[in-house]
Coordinates of C-alpha atoms in Angstrom, one line a residue:
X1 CA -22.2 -12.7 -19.0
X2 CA -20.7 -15.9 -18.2
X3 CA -22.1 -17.9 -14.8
X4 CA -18.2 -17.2 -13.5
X5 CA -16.2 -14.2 -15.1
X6 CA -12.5 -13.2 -14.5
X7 CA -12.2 -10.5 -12.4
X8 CA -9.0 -8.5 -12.8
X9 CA -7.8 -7.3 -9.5
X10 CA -5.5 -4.1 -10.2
X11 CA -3.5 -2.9 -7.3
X12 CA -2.4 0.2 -6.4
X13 CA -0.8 0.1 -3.3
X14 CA 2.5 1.2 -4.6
X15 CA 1.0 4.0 -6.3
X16 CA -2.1 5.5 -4.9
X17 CA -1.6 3.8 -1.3
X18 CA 2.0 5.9 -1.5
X19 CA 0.1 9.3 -1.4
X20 CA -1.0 8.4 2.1
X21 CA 0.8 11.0 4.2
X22 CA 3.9 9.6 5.2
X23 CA 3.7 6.0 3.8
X24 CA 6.9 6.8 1.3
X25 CA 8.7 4.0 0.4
X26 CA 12.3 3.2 -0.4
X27 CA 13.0 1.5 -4.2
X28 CA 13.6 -1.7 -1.9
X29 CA 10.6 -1.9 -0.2
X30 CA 8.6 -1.1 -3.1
X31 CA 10.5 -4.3 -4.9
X32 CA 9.5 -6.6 -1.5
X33 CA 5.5 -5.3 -1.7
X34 CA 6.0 -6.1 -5.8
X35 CA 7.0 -9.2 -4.9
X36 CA 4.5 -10.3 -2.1
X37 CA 1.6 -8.8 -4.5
X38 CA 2.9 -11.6 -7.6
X39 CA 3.0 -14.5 -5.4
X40 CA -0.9 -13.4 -4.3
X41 CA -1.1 -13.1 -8.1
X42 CA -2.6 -9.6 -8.2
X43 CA -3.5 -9.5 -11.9
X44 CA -1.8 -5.9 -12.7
X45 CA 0.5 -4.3 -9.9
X46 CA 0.6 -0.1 -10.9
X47 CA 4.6 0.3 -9.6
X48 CA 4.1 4.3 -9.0
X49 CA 4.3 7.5 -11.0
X50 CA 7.7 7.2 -12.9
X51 CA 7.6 11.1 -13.9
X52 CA 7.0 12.3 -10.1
X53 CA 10.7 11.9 -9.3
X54 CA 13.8 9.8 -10.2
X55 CA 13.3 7.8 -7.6
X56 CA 9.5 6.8 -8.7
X57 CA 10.9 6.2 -11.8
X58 CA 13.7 3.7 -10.7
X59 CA 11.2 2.1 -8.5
X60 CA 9.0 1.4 -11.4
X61 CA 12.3 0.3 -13.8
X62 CA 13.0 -2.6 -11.3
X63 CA 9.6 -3.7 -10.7
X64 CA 9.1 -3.7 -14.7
X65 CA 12.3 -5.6 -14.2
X66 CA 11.2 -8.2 -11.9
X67 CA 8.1 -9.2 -12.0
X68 CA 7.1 -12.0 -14.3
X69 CA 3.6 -13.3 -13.5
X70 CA 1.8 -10.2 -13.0
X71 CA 1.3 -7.0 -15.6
X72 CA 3.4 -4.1 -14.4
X73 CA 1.7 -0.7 -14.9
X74 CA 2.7 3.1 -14.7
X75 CA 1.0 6.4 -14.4
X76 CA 1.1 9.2 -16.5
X77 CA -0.9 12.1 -17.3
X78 CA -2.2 13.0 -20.5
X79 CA 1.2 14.6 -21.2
X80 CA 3.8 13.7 -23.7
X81 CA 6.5 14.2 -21.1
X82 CA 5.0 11.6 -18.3
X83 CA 3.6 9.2 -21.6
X84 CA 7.4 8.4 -22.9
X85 CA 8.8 8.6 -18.9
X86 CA 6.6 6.0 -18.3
X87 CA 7.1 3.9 -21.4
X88 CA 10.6 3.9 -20.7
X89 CA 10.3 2.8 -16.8
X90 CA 8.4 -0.1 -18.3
X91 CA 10.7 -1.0 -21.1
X92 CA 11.7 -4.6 -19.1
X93 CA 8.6 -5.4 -18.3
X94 CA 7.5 -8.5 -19.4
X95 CA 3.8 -7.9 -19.6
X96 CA 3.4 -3.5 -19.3
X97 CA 0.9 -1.2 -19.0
X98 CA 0.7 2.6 -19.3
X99 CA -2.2 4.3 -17.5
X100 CA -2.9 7.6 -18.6
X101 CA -5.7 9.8 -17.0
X102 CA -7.0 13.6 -17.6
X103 CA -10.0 14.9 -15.5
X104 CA -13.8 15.2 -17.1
X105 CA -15.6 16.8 -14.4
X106 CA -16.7 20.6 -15.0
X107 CA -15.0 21.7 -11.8
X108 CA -11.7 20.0 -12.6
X109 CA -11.9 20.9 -16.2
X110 CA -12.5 24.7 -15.9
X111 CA -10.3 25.4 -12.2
X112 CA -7.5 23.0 -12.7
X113 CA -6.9 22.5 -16.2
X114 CA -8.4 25.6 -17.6
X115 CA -9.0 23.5 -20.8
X116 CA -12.4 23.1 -22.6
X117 CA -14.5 20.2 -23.4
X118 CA -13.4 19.8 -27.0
X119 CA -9.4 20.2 -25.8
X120 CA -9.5 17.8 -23.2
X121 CA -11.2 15.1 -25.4
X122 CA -8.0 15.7 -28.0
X123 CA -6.1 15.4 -25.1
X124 CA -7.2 12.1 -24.4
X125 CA -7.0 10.2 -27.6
X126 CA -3.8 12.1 -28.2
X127 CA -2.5 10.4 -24.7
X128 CA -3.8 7.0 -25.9
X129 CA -2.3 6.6 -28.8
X130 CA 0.9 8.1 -27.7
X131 CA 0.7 5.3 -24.9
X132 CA 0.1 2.7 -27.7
X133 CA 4.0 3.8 -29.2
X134 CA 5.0 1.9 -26.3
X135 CA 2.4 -1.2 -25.0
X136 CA -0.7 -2.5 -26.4
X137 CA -1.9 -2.2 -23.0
X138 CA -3.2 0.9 -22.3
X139 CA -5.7 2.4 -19.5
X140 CA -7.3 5.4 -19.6
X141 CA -9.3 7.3 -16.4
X142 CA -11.2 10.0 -16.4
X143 CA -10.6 11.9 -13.3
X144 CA -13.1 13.1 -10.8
X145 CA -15.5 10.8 -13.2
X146 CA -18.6 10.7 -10.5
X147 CA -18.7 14.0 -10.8
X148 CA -18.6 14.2 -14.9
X149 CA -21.2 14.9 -17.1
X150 CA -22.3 11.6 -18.1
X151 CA -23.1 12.7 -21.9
X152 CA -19.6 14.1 -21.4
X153 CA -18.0 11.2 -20.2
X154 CA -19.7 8.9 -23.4
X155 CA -18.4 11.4 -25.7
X156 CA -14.5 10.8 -24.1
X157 CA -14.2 7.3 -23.5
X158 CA -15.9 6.1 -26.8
X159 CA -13.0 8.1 -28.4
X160 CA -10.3 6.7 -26.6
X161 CA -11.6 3.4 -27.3
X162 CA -11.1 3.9 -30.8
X163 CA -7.7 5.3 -30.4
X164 CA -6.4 2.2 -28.4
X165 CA -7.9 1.9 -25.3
X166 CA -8.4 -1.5 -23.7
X167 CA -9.3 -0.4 -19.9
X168 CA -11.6 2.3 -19.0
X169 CA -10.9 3.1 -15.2
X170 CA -13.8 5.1 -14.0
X171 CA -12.7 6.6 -10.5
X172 CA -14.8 8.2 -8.0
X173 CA -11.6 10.3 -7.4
X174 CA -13.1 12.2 -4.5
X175 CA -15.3 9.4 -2.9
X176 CA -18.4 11.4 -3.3
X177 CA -20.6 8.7 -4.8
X178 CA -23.4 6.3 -3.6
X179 CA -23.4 2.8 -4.3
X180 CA -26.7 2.6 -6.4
X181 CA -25.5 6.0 -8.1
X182 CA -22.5 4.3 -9.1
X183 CA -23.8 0.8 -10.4
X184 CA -26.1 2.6 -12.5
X185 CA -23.3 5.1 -13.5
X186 CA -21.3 1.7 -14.7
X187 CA -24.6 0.5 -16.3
X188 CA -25.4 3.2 -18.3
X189 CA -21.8 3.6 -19.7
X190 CA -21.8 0.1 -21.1
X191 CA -25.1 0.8 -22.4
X192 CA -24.8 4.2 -24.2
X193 CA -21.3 3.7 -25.8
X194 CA -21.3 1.5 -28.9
X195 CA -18.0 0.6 -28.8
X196 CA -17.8 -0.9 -24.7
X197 CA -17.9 -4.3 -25.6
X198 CA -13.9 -3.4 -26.8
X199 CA -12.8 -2.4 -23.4
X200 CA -12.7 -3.7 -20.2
X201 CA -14.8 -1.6 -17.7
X202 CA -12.9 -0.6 -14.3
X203 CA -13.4 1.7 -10.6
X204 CA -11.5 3.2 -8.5
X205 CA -13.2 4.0 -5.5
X206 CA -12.2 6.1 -3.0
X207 CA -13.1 6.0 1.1
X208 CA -13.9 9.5 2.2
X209 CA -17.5 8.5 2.8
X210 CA -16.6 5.1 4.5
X211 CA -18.1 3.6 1.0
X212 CA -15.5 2.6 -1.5
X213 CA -15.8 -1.5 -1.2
X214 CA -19.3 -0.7 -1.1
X215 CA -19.1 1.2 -4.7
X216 CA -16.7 -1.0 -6.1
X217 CA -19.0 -4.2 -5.6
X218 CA -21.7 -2.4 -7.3
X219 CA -19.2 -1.8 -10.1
X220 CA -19.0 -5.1 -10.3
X221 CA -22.8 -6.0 -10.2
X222 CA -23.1 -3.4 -13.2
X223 CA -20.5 -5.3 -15.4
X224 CA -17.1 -4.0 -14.1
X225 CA -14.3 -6.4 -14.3
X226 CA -11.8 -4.6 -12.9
X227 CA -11.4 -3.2 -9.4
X228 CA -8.3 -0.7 -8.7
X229 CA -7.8 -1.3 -4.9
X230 CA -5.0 -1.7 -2.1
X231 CA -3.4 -3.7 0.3
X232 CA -5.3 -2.6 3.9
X233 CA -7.4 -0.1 2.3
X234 CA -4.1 1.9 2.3
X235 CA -4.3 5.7 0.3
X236 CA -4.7 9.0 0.6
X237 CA -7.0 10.7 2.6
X238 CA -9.1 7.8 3.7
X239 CA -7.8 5.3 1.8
X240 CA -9.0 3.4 -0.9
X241 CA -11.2 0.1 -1.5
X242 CA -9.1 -2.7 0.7
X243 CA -7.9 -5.5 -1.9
X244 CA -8.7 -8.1 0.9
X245 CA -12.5 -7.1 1.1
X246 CA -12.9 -7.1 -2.4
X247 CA -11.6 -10.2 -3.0
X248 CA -13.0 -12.2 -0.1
X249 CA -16.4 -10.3 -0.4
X250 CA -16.7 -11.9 -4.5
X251 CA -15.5 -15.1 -3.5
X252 CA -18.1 -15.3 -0.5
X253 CA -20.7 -14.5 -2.3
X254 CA -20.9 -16.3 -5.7
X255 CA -24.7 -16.2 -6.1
X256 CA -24.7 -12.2 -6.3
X257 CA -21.7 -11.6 -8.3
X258 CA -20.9 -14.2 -10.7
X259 CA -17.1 -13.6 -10.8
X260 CA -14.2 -14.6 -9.1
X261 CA -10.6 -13.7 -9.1
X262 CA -7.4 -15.9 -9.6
X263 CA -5.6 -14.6 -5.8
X264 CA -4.1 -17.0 -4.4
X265 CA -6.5 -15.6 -0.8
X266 CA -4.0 -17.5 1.4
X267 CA -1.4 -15.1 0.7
X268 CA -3.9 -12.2 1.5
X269 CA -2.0 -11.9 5.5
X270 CA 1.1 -12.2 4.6
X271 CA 1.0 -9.0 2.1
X272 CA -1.0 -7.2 4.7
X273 CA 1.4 -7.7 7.7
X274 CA 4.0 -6.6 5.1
X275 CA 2.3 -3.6 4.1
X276 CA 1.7 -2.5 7.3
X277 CA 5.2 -3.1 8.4
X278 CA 6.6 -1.2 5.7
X279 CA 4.5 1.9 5.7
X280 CA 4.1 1.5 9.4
X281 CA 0.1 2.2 9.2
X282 CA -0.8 -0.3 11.6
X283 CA -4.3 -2.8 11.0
X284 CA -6.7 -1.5 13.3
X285 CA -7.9 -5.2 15.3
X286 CA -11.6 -4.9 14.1
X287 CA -10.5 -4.4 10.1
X288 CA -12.4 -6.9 7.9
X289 CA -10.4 -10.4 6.7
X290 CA -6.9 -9.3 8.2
X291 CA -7.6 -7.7 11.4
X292 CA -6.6 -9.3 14.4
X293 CA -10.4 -10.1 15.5
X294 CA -11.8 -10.6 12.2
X295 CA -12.3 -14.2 13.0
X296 CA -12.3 -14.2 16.9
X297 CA -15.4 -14.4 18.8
X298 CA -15.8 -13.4 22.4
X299 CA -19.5 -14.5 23.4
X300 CA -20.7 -17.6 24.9
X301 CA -23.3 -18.2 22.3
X302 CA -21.0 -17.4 19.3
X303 CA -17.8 -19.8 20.6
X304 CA -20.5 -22.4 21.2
X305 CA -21.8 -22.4 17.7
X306 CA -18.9 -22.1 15.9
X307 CA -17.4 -25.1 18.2
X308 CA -20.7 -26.7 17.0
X309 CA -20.4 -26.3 13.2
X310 CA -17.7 -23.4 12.2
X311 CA -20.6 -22.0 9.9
X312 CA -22.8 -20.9 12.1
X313 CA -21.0 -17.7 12.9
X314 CA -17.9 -17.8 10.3
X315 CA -19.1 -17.0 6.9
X316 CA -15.5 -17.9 5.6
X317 CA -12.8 -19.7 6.8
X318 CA -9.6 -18.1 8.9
X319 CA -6.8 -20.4 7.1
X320 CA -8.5 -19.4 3.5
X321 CA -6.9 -15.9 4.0
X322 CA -3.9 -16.9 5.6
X323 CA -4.6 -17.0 9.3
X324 CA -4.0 -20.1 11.0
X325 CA -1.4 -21.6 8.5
X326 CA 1.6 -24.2 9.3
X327 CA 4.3 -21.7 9.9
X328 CA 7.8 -22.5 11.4
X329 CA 8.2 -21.0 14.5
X330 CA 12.1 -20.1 15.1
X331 CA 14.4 -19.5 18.2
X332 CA 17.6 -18.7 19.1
X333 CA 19.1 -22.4 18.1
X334 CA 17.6 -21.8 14.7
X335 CA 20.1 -22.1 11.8
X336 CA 21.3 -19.9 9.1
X337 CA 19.7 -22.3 6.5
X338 CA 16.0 -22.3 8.4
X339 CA 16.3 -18.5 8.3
X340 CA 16.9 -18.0 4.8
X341 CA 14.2 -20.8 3.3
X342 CA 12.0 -19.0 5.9
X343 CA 12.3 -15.3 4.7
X344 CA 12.0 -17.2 1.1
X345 CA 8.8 -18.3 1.6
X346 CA 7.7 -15.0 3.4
X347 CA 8.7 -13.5 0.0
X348 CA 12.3 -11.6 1.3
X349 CA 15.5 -12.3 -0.3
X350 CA 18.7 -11.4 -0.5
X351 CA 21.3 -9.7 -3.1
X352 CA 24.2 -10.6 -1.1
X353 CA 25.4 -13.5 1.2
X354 CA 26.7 -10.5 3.6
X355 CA 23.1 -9.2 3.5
X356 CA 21.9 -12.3 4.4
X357 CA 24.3 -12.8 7.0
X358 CA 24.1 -9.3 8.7
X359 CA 20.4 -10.0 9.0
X360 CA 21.0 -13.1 10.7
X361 CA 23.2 -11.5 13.1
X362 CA 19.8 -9.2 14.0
X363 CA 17.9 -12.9 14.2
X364 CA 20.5 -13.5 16.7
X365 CA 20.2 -10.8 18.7
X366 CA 16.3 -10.7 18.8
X367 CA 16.3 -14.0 19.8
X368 CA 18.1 -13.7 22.7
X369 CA 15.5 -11.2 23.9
X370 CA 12.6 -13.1 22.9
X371 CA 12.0 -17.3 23.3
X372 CA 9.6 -17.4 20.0
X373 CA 10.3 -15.5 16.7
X374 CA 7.0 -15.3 14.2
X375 CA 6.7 -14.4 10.8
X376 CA 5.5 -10.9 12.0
X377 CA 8.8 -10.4 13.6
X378 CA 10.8 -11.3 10.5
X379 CA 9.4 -9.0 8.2
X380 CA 9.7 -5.8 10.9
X381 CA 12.9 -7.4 11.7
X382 CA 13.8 -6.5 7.7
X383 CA 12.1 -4.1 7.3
X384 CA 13.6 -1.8 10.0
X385 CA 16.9 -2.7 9.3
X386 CA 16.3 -1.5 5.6
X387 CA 15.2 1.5 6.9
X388 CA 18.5 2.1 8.9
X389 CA 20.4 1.2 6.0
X390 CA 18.9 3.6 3.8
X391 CA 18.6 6.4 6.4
X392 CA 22.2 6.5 8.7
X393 CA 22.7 9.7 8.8
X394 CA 21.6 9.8 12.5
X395 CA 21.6 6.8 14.2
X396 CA 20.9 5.8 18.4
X397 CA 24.4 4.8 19.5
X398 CA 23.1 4.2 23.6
X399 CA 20.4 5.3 25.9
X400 CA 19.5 5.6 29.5
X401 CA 16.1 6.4 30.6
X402 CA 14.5 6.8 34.2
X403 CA 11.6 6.6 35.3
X404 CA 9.9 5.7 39.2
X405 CA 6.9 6.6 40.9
X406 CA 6.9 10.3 42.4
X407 CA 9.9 10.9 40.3
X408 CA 10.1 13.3 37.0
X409 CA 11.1 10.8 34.3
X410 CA 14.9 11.4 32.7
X411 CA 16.7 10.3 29.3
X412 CA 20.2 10.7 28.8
X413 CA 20.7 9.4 24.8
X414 CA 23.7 9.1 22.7
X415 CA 23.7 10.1 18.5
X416 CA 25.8 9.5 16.0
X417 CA 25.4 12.7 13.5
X418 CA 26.8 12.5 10.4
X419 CA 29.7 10.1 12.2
X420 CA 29.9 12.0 15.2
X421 CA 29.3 11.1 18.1
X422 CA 26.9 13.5 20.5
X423 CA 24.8 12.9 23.7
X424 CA 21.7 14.8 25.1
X425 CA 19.7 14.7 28.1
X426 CA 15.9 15.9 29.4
X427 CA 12.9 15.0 31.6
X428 CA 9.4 14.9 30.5
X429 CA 5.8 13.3 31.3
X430 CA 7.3 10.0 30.7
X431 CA 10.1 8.0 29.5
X432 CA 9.1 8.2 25.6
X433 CA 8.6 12.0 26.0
X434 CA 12.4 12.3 28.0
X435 CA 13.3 10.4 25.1
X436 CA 12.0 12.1 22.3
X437 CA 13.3 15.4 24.0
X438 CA 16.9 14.2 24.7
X439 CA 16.9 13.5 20.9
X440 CA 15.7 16.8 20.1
X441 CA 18.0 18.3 22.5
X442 CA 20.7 17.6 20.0
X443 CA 19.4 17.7 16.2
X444 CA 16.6 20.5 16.9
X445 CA 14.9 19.3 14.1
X446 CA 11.8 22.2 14.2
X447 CA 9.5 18.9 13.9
X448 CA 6.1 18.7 15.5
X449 CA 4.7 15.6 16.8
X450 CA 1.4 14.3 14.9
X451 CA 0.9 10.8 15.9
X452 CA 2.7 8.3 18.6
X453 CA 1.4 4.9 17.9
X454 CA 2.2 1.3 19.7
X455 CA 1.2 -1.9 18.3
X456 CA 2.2 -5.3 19.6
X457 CA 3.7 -7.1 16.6
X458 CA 3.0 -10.6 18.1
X459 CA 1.3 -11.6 21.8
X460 CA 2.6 -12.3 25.3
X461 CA 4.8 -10.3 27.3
X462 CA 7.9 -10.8 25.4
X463 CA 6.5 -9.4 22.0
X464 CA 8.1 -6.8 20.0
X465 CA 6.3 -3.5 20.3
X466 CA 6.3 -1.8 16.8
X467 CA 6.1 2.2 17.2
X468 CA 4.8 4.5 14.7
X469 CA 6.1 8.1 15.1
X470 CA 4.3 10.5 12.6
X471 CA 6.3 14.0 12.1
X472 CA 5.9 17.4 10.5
X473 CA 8.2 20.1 9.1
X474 CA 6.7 22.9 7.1
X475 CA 3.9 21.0 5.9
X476 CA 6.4 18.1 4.8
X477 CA 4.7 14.9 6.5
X478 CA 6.9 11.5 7.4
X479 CA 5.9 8.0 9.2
X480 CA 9.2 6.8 10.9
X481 CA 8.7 2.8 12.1
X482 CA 11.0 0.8 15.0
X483 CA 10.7 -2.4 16.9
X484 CA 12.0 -3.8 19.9
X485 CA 11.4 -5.7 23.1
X486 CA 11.6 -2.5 24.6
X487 CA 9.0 -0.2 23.8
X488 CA 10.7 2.8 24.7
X489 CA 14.2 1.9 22.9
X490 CA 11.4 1.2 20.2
X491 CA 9.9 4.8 20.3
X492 CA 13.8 6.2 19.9
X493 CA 14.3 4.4 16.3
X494 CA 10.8 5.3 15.1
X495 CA 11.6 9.1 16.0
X496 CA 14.8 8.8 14.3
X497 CA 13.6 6.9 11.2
X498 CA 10.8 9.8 11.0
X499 CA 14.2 12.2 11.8
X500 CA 16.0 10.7 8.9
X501 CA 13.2 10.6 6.5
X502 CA 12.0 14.5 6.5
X503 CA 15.9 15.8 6.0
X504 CA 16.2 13.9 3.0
X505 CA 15.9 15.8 -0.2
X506 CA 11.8 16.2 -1.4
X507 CA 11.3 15.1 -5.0
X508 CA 8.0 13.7 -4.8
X509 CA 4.8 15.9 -6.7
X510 CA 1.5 14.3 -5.9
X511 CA 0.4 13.5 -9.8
X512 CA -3.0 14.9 -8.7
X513 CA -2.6 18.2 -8.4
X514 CA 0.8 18.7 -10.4
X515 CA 0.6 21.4 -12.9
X516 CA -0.5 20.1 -16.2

């Protein structure tokens, strides 16, 4: 291998980080990640599933649309129907790719699929080649791999090199395996198939056992060039391998790898803080590279040798990944000009001038709460009101809450429903709880309450506080995100984002456990 290989970074945050339970995301928002992952210069962005509903598909169509500098990719099964949905969602893309997978483990073969060896190898190099009808580009997984058959798994993906193939994703789809396991699993496929050196070798590593950067990075040390991972570690279950780690982790450490990708790292905050505003999964403060302590240090003996020399206790550099980069700070006497160059370069644009100028209006009003406005609050500041504008059918038209010592907390709240108007009252353990009831008090939406989180989108006391409200119905699970300076006026628009979200129409099928 050469001293420094390209390592393709493949992200599937739009995609795989979607199937976390309640991280949905509107066409719009998808378009804004797409966007923030190009300027990083993510090597291949995978847009979603474009036969798992008309909306995945449209998502994909206007990324594939879009997107210029990165390849564009979309799943399918190993299905004729989900092949040609997905070669038509890509048909704009200026660089596409169709990703096809079909499981190979025993378990998955004879329970899910009920298919033999001998079909499910057709199967696959029928896929491929119907994939190459539409791109050059095609990737092929075999699902549930770490649990294959290895003589099995030889057999399949020398065939579907031969049929097309350029990509070989081999995913530890239920994050059963062990990082030695796995590098040797890597090694012994590029050994034992005679045709490897035509395909690019790729993971995808899942987190249920805390170990998918772990796995992937052995991947890599076995000859993988490719690492399927996500912004935040964000996917189903317990996520996936965390982009950010990756990256930083082959960069660090150039004497063990030998690779390097071509991210542009200093973009590697800005996407998370975007991510998590969107999804409204917050960054828990001790996360690697983007959490907020990642590069603080609290003892006496570590501040004094990083004041020293920085490399004494920093083994990379804060402003590398973003951190501590020359941002304008804006304010109430900010113009309409600084605004918009500002969301530019923070990767948010506009279709419309009265887009841009309702937006502003918000600017305004935050910043007569607040004295400093961050980057932080800009993109929750968008990204909330794209949630409202995509999800009206209930909105919070006033609210009056109580609450004093000795005293049973009240809320008296005010709807519009559907264009009328309709107010509600209740007490509770606390203001948020009054809240919440006086909401409930008028839609009785049969919803339980699964998860109430706060997080401070920027410091001191005047800081937004960003609520995540987490909501089931029937087995039918939703995030719902709100800010404000007001945390409990905050807790209200999360609820009814959440609100919004589960009555709308559910047209999503997880392309895991479809029928095939």
């Amino acid at each position: 291998m050469n001293p420094i290989d390209p390592l393709i970074i493949f992200d599937t945050t739009l995609r795989d980080g979607e199937q976390s339970p309640g991280a949905s995301m509107t066409k719009d928002e998808k378009l804004r990640i797409a966007r923030a992952l190009e300027k990083l210069r993510v090597d291949v962005i995978e847009a979603g599933f474009p036969i798992a509903s008309p909306d995945d598909f449209e998502a994909v169509k206007a990324i594939a649309g879009s997107i210029q500098d990165s390849t564009v990719c979309g799943l399918a099964r190993a299905l004729d129907k989900d092949i040609d949905r997905a070669g038509e969602a890509l048909k704009g893309a200026t660089a596409g790719r169709i990703h096809t997978f079909i499981a190979t483990s025993p378990i998955h073969m004879e329970k899910k699929l009920r298919m033999t060896p001998e079909q499910v190898v057709a199967q696959a190099v029928h896929a491929v080649k119907r994939a190459r009808r539409y791109c050059d580009d095609v990737e092929f997984s075999p699902e549930d791999a770490g649990r294959s058959d290895i003589d099995f798994l030889c057999r399949v993906l020398e065939a579907v090199i031969d049929a097309g193939a350029g990509t070989l994703n081999i995913p530890d789809t239920v994050g059963y395996a062990m990082p030695q396991q796995f590098g040797s699993l890597i090694s012994q496929l590029r050994e034992r198939i005679p045709n490897a050196d035509k395909a690019v070798f790729s993971v995808h590593c899942h987190n249920d056992l805390g170990l998918a950067v772990a796995n992937s990075l052995a991947a890599v040390q076995a000859g993988a060039r490719q690492v399927e991972c996500t912004i935040n570690g964000l996917g189903e279950r317990a996520g996936n391998a965390a982009l950010e780690e990756i990256v930083m982790a082959v960069r660090t450490r150039q004497d063990v790898f030998g690779c390097d990708t071509r991210l542009d790292r200093t973009q590697i905050m800005n996407c998370s803080r975007l991510v998590s505003s969107i999804t409204g999964f917050p960054v828990q403060p001790n996360k690697a590279i983007v959490g907020a302590n990642a590069f603080a240090h609290e003892s006496g003996i570590h501040q004094d040798g990083v004041l020293k020399h920085r490399e004494t206790y920093e083994i990379m550099r804060a402003e590398d990944v973003g951190w501590s980069q020359n941002r304008m700070v804006l304010g109430k006497h900010s113009g309409r000009n600084a605004f918009r160059v500002r969301l530019q370069e923070l990767g948010i644009n506009f279709d419309t001038e009265e887009a841009l100028n309702a937006a502003f209006g918000r600017f305004k009003d935050l910043a007569d709460k607040k004295h400093e406005i961050f980057d932080e609050d800009l993109q929750a500041l968008v990204t909330i009101a794209t949630q409202d504008a995509a999800n009206e059918r209930i909105k919070l038209l006033s609210m009056h809450v109580c609450s004093e010592t000795g005293e049973t907390p009240t809320a008296d709240v005010v709807l519009s429903v559907d264009g009328a108007e309709r107010r509600g009252s209740a007490s509770g353990g606390g203001p948020v709880d009054a809240t919440f009831r006086a909401i409930e008090s008028i839609i009785a939406s049969g919803t339980s309450l699964k998860l109430y989180s706060v997080n401070a989108i920027t410091s001191g006391t005047d800081a937004q506080g960003e609520v995540t409200v987490r909501l089931e119905q029937g087995g039918h699970i939703v995030n719902g995100a709100g800010a404000d300076t007001d945390i409990v006026i905050a807790s209200a628009k999360a609820y009814l984002n959440a609100i919004n979200k589960i009555t709308q129409p559910r047209e999503r099928a997880h392309p895991q456990i479809s029928d095939v």
